[in-house]
CSV table of C-alpha atoms in Angstrom, one decimal:
chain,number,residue,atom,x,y,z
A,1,UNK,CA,8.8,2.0,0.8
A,2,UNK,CA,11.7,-0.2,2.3
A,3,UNK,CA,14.9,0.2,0.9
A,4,UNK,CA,15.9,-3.0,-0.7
A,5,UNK,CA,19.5,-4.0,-1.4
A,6,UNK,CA,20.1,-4.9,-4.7
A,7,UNK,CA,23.4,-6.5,-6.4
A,8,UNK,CA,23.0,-4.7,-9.4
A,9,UNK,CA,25.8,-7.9,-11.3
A,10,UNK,CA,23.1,-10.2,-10.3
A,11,UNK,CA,20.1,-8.6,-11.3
A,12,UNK,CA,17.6,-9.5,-14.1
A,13,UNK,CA,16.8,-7.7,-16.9
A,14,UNK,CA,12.9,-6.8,-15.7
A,15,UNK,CA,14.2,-5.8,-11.9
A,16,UNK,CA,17.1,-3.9,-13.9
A,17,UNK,CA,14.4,-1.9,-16.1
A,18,UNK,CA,11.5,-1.7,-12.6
A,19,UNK,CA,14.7,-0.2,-10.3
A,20,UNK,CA,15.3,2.8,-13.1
A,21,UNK,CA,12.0,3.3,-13.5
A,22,UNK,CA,11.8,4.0,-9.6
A,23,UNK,CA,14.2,5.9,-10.1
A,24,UNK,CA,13.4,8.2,-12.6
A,25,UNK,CA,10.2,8.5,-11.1
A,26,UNK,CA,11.5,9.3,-7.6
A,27,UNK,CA,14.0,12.0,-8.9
A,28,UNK,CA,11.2,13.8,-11.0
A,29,UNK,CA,9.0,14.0,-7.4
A,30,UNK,CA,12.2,14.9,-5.9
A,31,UNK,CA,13.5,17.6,-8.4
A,32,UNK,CA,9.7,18.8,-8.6
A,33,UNK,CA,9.6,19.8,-4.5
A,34,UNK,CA,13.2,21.0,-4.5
A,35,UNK,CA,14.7,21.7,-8.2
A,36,UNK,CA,17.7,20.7,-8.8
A,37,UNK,CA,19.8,22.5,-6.4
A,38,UNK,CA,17.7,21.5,-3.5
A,39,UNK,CA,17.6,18.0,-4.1
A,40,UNK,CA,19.9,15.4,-2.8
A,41,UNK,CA,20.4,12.1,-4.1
A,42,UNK,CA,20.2,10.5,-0.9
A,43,UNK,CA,16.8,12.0,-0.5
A,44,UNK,CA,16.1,10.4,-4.1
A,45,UNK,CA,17.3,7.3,-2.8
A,46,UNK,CA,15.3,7.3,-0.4
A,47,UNK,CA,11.8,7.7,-2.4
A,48,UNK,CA,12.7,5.1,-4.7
A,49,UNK,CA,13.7,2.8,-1.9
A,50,UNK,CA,16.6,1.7,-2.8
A,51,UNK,CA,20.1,2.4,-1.2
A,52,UNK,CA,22.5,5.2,-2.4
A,53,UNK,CA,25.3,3.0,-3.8
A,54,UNK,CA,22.1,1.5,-6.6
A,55,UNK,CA,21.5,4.8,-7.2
A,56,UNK,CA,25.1,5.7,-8.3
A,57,UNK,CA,25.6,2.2,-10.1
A,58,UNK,CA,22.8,4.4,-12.9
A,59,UNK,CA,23.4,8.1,-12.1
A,60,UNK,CA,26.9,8.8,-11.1
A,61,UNK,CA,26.1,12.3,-10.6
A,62,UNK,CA,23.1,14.3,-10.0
A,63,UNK,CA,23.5,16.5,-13.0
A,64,UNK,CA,23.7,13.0,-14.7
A,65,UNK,CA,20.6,12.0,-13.5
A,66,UNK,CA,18.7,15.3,-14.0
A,67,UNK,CA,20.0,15.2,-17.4
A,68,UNK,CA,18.4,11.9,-17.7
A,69,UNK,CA,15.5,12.8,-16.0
A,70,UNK,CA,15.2,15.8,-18.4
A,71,UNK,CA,15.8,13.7,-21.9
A,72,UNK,CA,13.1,11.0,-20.8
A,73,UNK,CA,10.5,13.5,-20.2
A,74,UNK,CA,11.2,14.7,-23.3
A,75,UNK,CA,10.6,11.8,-25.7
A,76,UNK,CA,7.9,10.9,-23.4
A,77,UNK,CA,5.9,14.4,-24.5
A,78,UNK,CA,6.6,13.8,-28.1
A,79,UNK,CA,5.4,10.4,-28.3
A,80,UNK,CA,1.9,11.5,-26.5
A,81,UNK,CA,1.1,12.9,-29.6
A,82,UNK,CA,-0.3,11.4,-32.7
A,83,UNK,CA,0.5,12.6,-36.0
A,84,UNK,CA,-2.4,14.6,-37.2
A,85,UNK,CA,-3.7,13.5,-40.7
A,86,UNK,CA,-2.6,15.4,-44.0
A,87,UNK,CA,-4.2,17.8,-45.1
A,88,UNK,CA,-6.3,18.4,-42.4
A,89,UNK,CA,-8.4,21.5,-41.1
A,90,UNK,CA,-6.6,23.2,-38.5
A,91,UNK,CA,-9.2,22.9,-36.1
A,92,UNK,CA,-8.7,19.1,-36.2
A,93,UNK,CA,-4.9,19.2,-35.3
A,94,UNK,CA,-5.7,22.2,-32.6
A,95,UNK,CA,-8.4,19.9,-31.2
A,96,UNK,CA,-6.2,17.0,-31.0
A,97,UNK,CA,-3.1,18.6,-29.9
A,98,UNK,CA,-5.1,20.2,-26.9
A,99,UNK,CA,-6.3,16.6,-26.2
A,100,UNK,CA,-3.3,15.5,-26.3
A,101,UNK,CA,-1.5,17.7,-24.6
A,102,UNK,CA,-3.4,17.9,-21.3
A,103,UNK,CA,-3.5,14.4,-21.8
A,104,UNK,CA,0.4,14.0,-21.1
A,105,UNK,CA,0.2,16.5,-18.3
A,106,UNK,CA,-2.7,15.0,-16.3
A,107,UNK,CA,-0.6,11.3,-16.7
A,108,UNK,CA,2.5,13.5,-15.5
A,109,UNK,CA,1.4,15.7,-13.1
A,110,UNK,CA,5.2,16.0,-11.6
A,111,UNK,CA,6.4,16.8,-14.7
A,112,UNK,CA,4.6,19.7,-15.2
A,113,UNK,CA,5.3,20.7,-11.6
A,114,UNK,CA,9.1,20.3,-12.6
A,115,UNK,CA,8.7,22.3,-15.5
A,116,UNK,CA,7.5,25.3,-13.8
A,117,UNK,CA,10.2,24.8,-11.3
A,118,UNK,CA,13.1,24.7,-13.6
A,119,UNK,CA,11.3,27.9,-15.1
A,120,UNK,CA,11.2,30.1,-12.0
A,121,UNK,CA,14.9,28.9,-11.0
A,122,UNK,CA,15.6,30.5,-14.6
A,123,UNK,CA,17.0,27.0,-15.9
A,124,UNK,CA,17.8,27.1,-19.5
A,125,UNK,CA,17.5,22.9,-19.9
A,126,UNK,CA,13.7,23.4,-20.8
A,127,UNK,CA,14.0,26.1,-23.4
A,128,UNK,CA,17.1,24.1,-25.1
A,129,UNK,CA,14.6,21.0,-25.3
A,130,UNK,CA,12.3,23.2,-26.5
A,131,UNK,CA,14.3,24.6,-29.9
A,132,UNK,CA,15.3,21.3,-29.8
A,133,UNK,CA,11.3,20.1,-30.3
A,134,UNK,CA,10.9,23.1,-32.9
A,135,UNK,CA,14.2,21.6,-34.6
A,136,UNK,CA,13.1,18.1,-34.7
A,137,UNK,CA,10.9,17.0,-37.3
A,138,UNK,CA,7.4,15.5,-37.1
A,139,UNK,CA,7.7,16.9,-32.8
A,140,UNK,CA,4.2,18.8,-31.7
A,141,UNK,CA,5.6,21.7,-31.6
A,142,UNK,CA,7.1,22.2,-35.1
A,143,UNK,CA,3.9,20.2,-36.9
A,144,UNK,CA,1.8,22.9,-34.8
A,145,UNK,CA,3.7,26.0,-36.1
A,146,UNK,CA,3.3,24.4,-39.7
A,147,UNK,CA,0.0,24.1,-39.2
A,148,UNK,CA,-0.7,27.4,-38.1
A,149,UNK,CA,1.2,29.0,-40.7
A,150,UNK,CA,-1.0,26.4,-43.5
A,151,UNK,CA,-4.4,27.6,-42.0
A,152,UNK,CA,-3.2,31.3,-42.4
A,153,UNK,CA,-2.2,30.7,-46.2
A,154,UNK,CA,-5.7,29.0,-46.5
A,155,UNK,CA,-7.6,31.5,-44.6
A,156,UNK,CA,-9.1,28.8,-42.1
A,157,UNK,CA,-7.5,31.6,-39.2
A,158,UNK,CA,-7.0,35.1,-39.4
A,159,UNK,CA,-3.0,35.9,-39.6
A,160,UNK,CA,-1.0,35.1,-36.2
A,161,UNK,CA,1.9,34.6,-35.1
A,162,UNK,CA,2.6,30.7,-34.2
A,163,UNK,CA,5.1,31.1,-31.6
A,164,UNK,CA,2.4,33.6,-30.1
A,165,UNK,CA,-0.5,31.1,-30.5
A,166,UNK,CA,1.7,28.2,-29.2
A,167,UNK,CA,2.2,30.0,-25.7
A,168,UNK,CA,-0.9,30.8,-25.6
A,169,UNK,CA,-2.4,27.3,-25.8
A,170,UNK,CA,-0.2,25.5,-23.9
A,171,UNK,CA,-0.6,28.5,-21.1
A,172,UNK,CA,-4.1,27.6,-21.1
A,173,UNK,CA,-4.1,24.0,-20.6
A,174,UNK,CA,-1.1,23.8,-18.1
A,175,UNK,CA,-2.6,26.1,-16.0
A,176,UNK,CA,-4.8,24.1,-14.3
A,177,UNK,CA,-2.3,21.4,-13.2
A,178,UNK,CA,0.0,24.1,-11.6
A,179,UNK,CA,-2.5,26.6,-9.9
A,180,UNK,CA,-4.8,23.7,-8.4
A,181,UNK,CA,-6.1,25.1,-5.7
A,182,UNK,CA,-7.1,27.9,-7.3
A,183,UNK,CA,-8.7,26.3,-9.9
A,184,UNK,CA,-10.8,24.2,-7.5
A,185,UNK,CA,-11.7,27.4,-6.1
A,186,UNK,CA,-13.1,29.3,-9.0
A,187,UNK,CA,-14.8,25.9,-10.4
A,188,UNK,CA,-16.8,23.7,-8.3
A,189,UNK,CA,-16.4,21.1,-11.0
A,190,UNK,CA,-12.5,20.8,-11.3
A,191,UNK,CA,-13.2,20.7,-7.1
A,192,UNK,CA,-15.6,17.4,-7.1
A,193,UNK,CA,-14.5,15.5,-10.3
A,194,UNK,CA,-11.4,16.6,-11.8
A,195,UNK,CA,-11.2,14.6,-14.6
A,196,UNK,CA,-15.0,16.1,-15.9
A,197,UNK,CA,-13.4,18.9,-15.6
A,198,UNK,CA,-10.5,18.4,-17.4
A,199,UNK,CA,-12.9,17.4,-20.6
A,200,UNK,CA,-14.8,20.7,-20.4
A,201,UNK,CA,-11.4,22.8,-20.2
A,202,UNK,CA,-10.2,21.0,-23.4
A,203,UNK,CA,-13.6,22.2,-25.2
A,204,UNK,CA,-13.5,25.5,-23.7
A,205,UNK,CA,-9.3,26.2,-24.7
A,206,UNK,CA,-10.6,25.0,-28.0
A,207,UNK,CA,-13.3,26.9,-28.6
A,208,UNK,CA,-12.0,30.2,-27.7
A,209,UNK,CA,-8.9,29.9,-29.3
A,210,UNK,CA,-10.1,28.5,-32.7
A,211,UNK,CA,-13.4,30.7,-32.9
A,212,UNK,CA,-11.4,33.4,-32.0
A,213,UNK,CA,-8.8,33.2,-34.8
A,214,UNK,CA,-11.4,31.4,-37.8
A,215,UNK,CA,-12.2,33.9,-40.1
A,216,UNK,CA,-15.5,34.8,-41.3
A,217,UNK,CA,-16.2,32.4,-43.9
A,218,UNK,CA,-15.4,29.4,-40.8
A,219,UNK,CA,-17.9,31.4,-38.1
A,220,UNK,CA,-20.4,31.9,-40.9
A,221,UNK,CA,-20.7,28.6,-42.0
């Protein structure tokens, strides 16, 4: 992309909102390949096409912008997700929050990338957004664990514990977004029409983790 020089005073509002947009999406592919420590903001510069002195008319700093990278990625997961209807059978809410989850991955493939970056470099910015999620009301991951804990009460699902459950299903439907090649490997499918295969993992996460926790009077029916 050529860089294009850019007098941020004169700019209108819709190039001001399309030039942090690049941005932002140039530092996640950025911070993705090289974390944090490895990335430099010319280099992000660069991939948005823009010059540096743009770049730090936003993001003075780069723990600024990774900050701001960070936050947006956040509210960006939590509105992915519909609110799942009251009063509703736990197998709806796990089906749509598997849905919805790979969902936001597959639409944010750098994110996830990021993610499991951040988490090998031992960064603690993705576990503090996460209490932050269990903390927030109405956020997937607290209307999950409520969930969980309602269709134990009920006896939809044998007793588990939710934090347990939760790793367990977002394991499953990150994993094939970060181990690709592998994946293509193993399944000739995921190999010659990704997106097919993304459907059947969503049925397959489901149905082994729901039949594997309904109780007798659910697999009997």
């Amino acid at each position: 992309m050529t860089d294009q020089i850019v007098d941020p005073n004169t700019m209108t509002e819709s190039v001001a909102i399309d030039t942090e947009a690049r941005i932002f999406d140039a530092a996640l592919r950025v911070f993705a390949r090289k974390g944090k420590d490895g990335a430099r903001l010319q280099e992000i510069a660069d991939e948005a096409g823009i010059h540096r002195p743009l770049l730090h008319y936003y993001f003075r700093t780069k723990q600024q912008l990774y900050e701001a990278v960070a936050e947006r990625l956040f509210n960006e997961f939590l509105l992915s997700f519909d609110a799942p209807a009251e009063g509703g059978r736990f197998a709806d809410t796990l089906k749509a929050f598997i849905d919805h989850y790979m969902d936001s991955v597959r639409a944010h493939r750098h994110a996830a990338m990021w993610m499991v970056a951040e988490n090998m470099a031992g960064s603690p910015i993705l576990g503090e957004m996460l209490a932050r999620a269990f903390a927030t009301e109405g956020s997937p991951q607290r209307t999950m664990v409520e969930a969980i804990e309602r269709a134990v009460d009920s006896g939809e699902i044998q007793p588990v514990d939710p934090r347990q459950l939760m790793l367990t299903v977002v394991s499953a439907c990150v994993f094939p977004f970060v181990t690709l090649p592998t994946v293509k490997m193993m399944n000739p499918l995921a190999a010659e029409d990704f997106d097919a295969y993304l459907e059947e993992r969503k049925a397959h996460v489901f149905s082994v983790v729901y039949y594997g926790l309904a109780s007798r009077e659910v697999t009997d029916a």
